[in-house]
PDB file of C-alpha atoms in Angstrom:
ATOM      1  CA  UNK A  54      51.246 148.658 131.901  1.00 43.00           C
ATOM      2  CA  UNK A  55      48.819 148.037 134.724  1.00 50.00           C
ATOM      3  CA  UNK A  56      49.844 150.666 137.613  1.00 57.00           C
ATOM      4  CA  UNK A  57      49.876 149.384 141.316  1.00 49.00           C
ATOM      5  CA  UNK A  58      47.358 151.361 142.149  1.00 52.00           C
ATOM      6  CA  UNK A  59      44.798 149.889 139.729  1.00 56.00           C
ATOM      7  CA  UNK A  60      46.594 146.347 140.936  1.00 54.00           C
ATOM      8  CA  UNK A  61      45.890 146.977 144.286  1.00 51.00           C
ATOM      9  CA  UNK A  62      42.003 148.140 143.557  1.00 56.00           C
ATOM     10  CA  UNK A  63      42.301 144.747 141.697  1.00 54.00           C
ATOM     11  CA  UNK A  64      42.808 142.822 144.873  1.00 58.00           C
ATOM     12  CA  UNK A  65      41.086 144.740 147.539  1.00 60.00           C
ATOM     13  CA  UNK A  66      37.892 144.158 145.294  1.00 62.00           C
ATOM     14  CA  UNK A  67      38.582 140.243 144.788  1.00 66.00           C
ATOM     15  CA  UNK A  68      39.330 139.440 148.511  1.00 74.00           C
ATOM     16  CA  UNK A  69      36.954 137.683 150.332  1.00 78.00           C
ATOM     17  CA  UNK A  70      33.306 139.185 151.331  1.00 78.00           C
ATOM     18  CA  UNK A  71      34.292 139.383 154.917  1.00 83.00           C
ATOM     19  CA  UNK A  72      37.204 141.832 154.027  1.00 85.00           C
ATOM     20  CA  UNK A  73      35.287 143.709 151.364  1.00 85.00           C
ATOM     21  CA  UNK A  74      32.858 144.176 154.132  1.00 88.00           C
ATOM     22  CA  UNK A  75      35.381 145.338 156.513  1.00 92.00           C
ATOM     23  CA  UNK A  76      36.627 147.943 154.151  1.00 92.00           C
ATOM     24  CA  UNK A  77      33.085 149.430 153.754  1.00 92.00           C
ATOM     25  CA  UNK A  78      33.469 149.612 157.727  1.00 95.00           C
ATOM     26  CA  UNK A  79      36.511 151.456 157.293  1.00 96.00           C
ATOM     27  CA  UNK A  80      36.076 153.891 154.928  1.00 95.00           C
ATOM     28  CA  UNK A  81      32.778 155.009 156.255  1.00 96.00           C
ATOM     29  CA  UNK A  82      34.287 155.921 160.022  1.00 97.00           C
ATOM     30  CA  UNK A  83      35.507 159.112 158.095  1.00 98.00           C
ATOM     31  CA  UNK A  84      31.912 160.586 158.185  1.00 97.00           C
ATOM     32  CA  UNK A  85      31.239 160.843 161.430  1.00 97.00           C
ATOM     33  CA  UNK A  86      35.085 161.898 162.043  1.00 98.00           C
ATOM     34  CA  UNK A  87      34.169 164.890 159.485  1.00 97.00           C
ATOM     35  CA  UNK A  88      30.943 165.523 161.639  1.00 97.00           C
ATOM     36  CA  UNK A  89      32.610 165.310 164.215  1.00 97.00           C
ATOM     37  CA  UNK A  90      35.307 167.749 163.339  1.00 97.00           C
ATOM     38  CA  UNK A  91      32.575 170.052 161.532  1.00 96.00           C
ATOM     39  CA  UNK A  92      31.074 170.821 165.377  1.00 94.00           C
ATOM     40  CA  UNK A  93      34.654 171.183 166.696  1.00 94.00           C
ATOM     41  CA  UNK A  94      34.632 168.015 168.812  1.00 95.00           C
ATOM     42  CA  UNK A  95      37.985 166.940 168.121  1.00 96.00           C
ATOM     43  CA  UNK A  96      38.397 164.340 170.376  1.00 96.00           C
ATOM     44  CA  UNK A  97      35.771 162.073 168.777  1.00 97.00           C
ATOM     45  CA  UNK A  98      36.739 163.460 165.302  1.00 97.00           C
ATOM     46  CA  UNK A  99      40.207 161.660 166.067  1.00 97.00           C
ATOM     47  CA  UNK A 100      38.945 158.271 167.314  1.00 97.00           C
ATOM     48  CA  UNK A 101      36.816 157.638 164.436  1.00 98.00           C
ATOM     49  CA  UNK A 102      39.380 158.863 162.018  1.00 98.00           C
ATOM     50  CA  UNK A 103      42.488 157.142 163.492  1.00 98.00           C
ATOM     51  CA  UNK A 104      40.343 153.542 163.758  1.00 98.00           C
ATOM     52  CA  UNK A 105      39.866 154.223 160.082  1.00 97.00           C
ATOM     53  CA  UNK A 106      42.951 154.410 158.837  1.00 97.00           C
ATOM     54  CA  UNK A 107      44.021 151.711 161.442  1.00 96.00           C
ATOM     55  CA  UNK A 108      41.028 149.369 159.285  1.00 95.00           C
ATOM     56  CA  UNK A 109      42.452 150.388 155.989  1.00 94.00           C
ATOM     57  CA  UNK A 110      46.317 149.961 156.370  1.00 94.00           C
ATOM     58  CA  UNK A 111      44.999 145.865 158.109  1.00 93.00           C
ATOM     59  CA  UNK A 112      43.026 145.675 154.945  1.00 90.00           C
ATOM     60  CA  UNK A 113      46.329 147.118 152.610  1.00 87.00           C
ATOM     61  CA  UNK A 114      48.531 144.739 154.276  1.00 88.00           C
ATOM     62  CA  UNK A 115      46.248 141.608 153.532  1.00 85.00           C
ATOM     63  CA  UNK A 116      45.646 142.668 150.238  1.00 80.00           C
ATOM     64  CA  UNK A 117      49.548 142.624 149.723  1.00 81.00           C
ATOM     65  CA  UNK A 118      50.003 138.871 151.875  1.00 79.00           C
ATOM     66  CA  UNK A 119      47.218 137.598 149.492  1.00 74.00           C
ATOM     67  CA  UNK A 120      48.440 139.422 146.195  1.00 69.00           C
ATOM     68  CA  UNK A 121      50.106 136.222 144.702  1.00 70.00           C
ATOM     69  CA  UNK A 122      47.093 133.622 145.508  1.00 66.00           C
ATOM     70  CA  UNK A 123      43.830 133.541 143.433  1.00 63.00           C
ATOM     71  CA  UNK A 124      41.110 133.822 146.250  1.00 60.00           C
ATOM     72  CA  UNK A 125      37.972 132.192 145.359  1.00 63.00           C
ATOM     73  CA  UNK A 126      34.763 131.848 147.215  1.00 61.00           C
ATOM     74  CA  UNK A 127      31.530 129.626 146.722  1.00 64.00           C
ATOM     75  CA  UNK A 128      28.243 130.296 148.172  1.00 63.00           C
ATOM     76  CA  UNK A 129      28.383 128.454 151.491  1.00 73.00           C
ATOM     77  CA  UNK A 130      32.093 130.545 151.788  1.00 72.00           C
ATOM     78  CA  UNK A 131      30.196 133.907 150.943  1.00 70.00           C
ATOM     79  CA  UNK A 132      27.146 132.810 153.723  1.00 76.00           C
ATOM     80  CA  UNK A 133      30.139 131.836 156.033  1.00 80.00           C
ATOM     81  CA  UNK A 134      32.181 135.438 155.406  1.00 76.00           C
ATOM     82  CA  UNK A 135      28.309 137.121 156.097  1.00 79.00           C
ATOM     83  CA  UNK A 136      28.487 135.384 159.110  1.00 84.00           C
ATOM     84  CA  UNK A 137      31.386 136.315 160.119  1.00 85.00           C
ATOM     85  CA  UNK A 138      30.706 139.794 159.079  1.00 87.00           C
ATOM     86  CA  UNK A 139      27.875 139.604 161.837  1.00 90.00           C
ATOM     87  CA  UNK A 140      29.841 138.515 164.681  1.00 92.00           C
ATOM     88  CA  UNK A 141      33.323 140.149 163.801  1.00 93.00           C
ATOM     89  CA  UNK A 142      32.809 143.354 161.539  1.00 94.00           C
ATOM     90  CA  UNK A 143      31.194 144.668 165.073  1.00 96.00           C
ATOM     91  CA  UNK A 144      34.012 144.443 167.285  1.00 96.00           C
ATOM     92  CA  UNK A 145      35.531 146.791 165.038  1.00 97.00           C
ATOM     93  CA  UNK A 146      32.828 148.926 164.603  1.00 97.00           C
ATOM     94  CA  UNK A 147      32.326 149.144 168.268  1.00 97.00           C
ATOM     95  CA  UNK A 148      36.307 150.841 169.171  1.00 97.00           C
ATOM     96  CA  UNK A 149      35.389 154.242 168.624  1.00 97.00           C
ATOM     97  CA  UNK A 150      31.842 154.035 170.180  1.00 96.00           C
ATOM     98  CA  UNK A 151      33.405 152.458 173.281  1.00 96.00           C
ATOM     99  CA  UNK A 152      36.058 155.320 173.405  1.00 95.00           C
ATOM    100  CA  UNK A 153      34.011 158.268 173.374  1.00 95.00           C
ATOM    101  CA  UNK A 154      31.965 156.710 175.724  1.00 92.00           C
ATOM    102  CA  UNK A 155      33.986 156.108 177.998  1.00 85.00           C
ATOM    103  CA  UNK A 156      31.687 154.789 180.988  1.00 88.00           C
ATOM    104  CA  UNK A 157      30.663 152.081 179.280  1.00 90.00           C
ATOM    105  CA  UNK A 158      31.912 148.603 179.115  1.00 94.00           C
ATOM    106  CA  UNK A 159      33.332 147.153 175.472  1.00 96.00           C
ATOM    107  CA  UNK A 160      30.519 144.661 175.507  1.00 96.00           C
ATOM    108  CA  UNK A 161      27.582 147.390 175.846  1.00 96.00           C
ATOM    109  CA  UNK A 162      29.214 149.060 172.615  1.00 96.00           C
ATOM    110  CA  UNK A 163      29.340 145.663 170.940  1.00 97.00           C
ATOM    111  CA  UNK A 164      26.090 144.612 171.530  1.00 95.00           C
ATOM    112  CA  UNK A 165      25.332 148.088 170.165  1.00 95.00           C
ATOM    113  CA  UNK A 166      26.493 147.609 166.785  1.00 96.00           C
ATOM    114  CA  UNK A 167      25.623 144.120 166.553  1.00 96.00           C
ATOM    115  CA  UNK A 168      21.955 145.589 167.060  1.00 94.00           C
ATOM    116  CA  UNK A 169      22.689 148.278 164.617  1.00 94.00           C
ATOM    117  CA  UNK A 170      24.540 146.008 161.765  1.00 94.00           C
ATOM    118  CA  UNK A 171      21.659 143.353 161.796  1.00 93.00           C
ATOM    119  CA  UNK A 172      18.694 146.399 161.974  1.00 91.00           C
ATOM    120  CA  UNK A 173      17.131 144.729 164.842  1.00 89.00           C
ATOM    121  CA  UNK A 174      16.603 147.644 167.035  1.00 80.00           C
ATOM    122  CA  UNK A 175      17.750 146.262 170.447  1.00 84.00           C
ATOM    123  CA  UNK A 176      18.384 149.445 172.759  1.00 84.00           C
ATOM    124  CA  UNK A 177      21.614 149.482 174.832  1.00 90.00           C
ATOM    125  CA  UNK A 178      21.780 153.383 175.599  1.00 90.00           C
ATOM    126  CA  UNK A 179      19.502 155.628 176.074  1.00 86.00           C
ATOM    127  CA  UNK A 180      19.661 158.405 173.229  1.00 84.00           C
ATOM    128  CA  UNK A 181      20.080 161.411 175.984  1.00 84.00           C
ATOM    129  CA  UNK A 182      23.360 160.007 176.417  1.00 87.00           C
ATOM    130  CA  UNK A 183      25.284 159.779 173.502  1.00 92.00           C
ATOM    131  CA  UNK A 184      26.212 162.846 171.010  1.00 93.00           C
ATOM    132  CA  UNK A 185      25.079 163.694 167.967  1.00 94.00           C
ATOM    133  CA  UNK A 186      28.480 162.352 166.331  1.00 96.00           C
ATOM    134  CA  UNK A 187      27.457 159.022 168.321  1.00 96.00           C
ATOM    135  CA  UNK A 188      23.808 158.732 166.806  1.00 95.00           C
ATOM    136  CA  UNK A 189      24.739 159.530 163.225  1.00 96.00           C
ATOM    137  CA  UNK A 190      27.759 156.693 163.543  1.00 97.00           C
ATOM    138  CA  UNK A 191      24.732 154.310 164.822  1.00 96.00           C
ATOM    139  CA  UNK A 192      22.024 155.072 162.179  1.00 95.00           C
ATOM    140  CA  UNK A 193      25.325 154.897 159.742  1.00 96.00           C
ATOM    141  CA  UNK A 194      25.688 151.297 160.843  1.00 97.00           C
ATOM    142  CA  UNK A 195      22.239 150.168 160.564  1.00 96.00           C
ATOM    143  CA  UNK A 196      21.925 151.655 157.220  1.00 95.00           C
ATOM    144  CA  UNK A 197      24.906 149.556 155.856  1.00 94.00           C
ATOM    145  CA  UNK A 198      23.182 146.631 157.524  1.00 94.00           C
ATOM    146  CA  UNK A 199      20.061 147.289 155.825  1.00 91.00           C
ATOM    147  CA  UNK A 200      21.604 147.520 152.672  1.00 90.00           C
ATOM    148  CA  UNK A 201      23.665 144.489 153.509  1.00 88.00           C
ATOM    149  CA  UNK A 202      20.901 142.144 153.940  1.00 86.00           C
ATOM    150  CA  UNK A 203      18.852 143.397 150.964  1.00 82.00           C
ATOM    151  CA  UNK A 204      22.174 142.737 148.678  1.00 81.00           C
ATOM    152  CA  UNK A 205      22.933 139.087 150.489  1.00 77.00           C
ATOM    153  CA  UNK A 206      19.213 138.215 149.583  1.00 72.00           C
ATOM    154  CA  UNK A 207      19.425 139.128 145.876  1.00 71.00           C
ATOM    155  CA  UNK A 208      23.198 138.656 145.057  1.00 63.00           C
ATOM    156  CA  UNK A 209      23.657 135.392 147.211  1.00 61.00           C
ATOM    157  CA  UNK A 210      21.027 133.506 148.333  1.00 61.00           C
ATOM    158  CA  UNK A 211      18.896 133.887 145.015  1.00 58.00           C
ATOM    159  CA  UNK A 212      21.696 132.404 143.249  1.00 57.00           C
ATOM    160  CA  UNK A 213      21.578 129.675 146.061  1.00 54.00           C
ATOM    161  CA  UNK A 214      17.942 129.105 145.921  1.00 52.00           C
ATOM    162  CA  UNK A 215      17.827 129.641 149.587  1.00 51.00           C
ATOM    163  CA  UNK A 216      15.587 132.381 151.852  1.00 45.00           C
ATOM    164  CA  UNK A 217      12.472 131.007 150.084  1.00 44.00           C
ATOM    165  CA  UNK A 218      13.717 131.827 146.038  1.00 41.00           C
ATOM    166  CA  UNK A 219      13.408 128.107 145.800  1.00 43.00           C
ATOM    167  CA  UNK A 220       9.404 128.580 146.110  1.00 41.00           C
ATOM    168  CA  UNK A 221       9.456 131.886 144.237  1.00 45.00           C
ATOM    169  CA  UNK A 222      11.211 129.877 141.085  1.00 46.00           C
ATOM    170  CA  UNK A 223       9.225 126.506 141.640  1.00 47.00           C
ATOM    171  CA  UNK A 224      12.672 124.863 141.491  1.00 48.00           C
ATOM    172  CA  UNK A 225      13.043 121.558 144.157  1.00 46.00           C
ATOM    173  CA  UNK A 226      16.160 122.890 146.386  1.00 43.00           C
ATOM    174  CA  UNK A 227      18.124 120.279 145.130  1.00 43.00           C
ATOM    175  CA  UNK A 228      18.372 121.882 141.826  1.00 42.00           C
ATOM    176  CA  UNK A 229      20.689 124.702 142.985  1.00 43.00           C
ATOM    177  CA  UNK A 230      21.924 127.127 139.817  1.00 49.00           C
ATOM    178  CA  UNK A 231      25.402 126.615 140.488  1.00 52.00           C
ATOM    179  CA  UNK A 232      28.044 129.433 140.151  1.00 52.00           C
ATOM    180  CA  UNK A 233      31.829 129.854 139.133  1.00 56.00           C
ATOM    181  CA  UNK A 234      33.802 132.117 141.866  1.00 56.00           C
ATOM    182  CA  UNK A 235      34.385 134.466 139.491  1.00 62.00           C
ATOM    183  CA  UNK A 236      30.358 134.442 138.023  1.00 62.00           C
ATOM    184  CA  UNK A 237      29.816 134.660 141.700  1.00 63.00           C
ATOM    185  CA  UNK A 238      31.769 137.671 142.258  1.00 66.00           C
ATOM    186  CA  UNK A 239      31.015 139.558 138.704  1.00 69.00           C
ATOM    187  CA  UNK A 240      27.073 138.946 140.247  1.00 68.00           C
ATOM    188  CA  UNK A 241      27.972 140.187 143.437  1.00 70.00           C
ATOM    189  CA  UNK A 242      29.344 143.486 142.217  1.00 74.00           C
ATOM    190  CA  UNK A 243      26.710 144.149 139.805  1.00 78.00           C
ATOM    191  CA  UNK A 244      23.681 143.965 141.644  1.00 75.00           C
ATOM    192  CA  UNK A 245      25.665 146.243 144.250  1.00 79.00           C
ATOM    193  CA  UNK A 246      25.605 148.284 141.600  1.00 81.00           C
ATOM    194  CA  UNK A 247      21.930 148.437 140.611  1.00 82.00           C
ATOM    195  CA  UNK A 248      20.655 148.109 144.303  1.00 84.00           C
ATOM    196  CA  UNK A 249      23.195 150.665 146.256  1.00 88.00           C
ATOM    197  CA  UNK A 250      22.293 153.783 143.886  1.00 91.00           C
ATOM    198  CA  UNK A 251      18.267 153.185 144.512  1.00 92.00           C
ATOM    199  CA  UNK A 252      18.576 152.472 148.095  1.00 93.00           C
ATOM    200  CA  UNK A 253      20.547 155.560 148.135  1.00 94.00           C
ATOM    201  CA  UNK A 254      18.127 157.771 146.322  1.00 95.00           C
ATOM    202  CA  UNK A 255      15.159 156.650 148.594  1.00 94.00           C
ATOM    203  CA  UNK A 256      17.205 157.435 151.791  1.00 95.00           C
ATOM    204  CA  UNK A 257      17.743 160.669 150.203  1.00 95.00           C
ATOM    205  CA  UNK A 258      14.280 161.665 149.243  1.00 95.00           C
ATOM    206  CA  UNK A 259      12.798 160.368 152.512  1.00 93.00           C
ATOM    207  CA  UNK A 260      15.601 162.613 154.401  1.00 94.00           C
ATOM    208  CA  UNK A 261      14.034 165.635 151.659  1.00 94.00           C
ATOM    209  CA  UNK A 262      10.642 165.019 152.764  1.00 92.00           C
ATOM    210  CA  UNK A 263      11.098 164.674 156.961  1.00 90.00           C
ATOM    211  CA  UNK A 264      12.942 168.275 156.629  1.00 90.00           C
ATOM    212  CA  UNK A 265      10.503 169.244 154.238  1.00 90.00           C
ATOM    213  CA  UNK A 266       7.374 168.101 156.974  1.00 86.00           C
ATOM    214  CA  UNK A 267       9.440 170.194 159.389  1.00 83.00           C
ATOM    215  CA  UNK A 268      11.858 168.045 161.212  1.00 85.00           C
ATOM    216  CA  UNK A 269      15.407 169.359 161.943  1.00 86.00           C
ATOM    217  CA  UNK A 270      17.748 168.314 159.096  1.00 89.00           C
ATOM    218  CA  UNK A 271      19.702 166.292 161.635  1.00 92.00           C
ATOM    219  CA  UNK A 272      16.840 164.455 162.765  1.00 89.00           C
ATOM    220  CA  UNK A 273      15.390 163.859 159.476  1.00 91.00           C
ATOM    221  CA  UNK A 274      18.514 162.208 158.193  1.00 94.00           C
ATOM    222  CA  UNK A 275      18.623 159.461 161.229  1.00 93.00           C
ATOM    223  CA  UNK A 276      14.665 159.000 160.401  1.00 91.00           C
ATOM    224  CA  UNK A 277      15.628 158.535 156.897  1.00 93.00           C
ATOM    225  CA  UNK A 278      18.160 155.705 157.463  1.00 94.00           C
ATOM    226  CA  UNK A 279      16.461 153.904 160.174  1.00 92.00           C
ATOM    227  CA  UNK A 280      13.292 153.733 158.252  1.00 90.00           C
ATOM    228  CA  UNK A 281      14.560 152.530 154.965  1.00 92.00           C
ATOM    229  CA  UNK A 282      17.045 149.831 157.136  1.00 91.00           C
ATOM    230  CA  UNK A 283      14.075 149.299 158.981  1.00 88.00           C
ATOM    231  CA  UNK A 284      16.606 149.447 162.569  1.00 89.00           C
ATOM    232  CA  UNK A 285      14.169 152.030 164.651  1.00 84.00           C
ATOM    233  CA  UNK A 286      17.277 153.706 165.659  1.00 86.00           C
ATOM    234  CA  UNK A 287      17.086 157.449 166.121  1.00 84.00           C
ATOM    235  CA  UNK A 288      18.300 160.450 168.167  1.00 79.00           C
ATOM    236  CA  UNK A 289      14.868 160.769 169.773  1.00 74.00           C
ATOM    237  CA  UNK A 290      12.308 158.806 171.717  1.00 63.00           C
ATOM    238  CA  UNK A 291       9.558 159.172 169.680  1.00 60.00           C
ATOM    239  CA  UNK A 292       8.113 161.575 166.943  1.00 57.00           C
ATOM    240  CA  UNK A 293       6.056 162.876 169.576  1.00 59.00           C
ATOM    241  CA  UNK A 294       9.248 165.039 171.269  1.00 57.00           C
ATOM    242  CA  UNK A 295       8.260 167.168 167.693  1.00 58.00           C
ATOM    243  CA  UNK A 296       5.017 168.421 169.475  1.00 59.00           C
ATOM    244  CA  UNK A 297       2.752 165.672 167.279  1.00 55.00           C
ATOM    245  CA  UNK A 298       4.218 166.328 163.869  1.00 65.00           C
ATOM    246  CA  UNK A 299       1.701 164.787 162.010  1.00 73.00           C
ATOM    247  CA  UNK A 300       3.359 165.208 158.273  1.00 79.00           C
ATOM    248  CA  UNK A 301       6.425 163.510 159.149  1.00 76.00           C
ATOM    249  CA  UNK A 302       4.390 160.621 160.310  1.00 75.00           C
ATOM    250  CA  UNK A 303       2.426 160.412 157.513  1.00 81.00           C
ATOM    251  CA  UNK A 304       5.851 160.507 155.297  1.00 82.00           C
ATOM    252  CA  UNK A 305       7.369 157.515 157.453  1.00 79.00           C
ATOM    253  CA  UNK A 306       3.863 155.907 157.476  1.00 79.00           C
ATOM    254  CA  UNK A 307       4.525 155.724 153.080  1.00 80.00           C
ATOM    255  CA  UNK A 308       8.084 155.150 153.073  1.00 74.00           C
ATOM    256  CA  UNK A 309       7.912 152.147 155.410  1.00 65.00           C
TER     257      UNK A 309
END
């Protein structure tokens, strides 16, 4: 007999990409909360936790409304949930930013992580200004963005023949290779699988060879997820506020 647990795993996996999205969102506000807590700065380990587990009981209780419908999405649904993802998934993102800092208005924090979650770089604060808790929830962000558009490019718009695969395959765009939903999704989750654990690795080597050039290990890590999600977003100006590390350069200089 299939336990509710594994039923509910079921349906939180088959729901739509916005929500699958959103419970990425959710379940990675515990890291900074356990940074947070690590340095002793409860206040901002509780606002990232509690807007967690606010994320994940929405995303329990739609799993439940939707538990006796078959969901099913096509391509032009999955571009519309990545949309949505865009202009939504930050508002969310965005709560515990704009409660820690408290001087700001909602909209600064938004356009925040809409800069982060689509790696363009756009700079709302100053990094003097935020904490350390603040910066690693940013480069966090951008580093699920990063990995977000590489996985849209291979796991939906190849399939699509869209984002210039129709001139990589010399197929006319009319000639779309058509998915079922459920090819759609089985493709979705396994190049997830094959991308996510390499993308993961190079962060994690490039974050092994900053500290190893002689960056902080701190620092290193924001490098490391900026530079592979290609966002520019660190905890610093510039490399030069590391008295003209030269190494670490050179290591970014490869990596990017």
């Amino acid at each position: 007999m299939i336990s509710f647990k594994s039923k509910m795993w079921f349906r939180l996996s088959h729901l739509p990409f916005f929500f699958q999205l959103f419970s990425v969102a959710a379940l990675s506000m515990f890291l900074p909360s356990a940074h947070a807590l690590t340095f002793e700065n409860y206040a901002e380990a509780r606002s990232f936790f509690y807007t967690g587990i606010l994320g994940l009981f929405l995303l329990l209780m739609i799993a439940l409304a939707t538990s006796n419908r078959t969901l099913e999405e096509s391509g032009i649904q999955q571009l519309t949930s990545l949309a949505l993802g865009f202009l939504i998934l930050p508002v969310y993102l965005a709560i515990p930013e704009h409660d820690i800092i408290s001087t700001t208005d909602f909209i600064n924090a938004y356009l925040d992580m809409v800069s982060a979650l689509t790696t363009t770089g756009f700079v709302v604060f100053q990094p003097e200004i935020l904490s350390d808790t603040i910066h690693l929830w940013r480069a966090v962000v951008a580093w699920m963005g990063g990995a977000l558009i590489w996985l849209v490019a291979v796991a939906i718009l190849a399939p699509m023949n869209l984002g210039g695969f129709e001139v990589a395959s010399g197929s006319p765009i009319h000639q779309t290779h058509y998915l079922t939903s459920k090819e759609r999704q089985h493709f979705l989750h396994r190049n997830f699988s094959a991308l996510f654990p390499l993308y993961l690795s190079l962060t994690g080597l490039l974050w092994f060879a900053l500290a190893l050039s002689g960056l902080p290990g701190f620092d290193s890590l924001i490098f490391a997820m900026s530079i592979l999600s290609t966002s520019g977003i660190t905890a610093v100006e510039n490399l030069s506020d590391f008295n003209g590390n030269w190494t670490a350069e050179v290591v970014i200089f490869i990596f990017f």
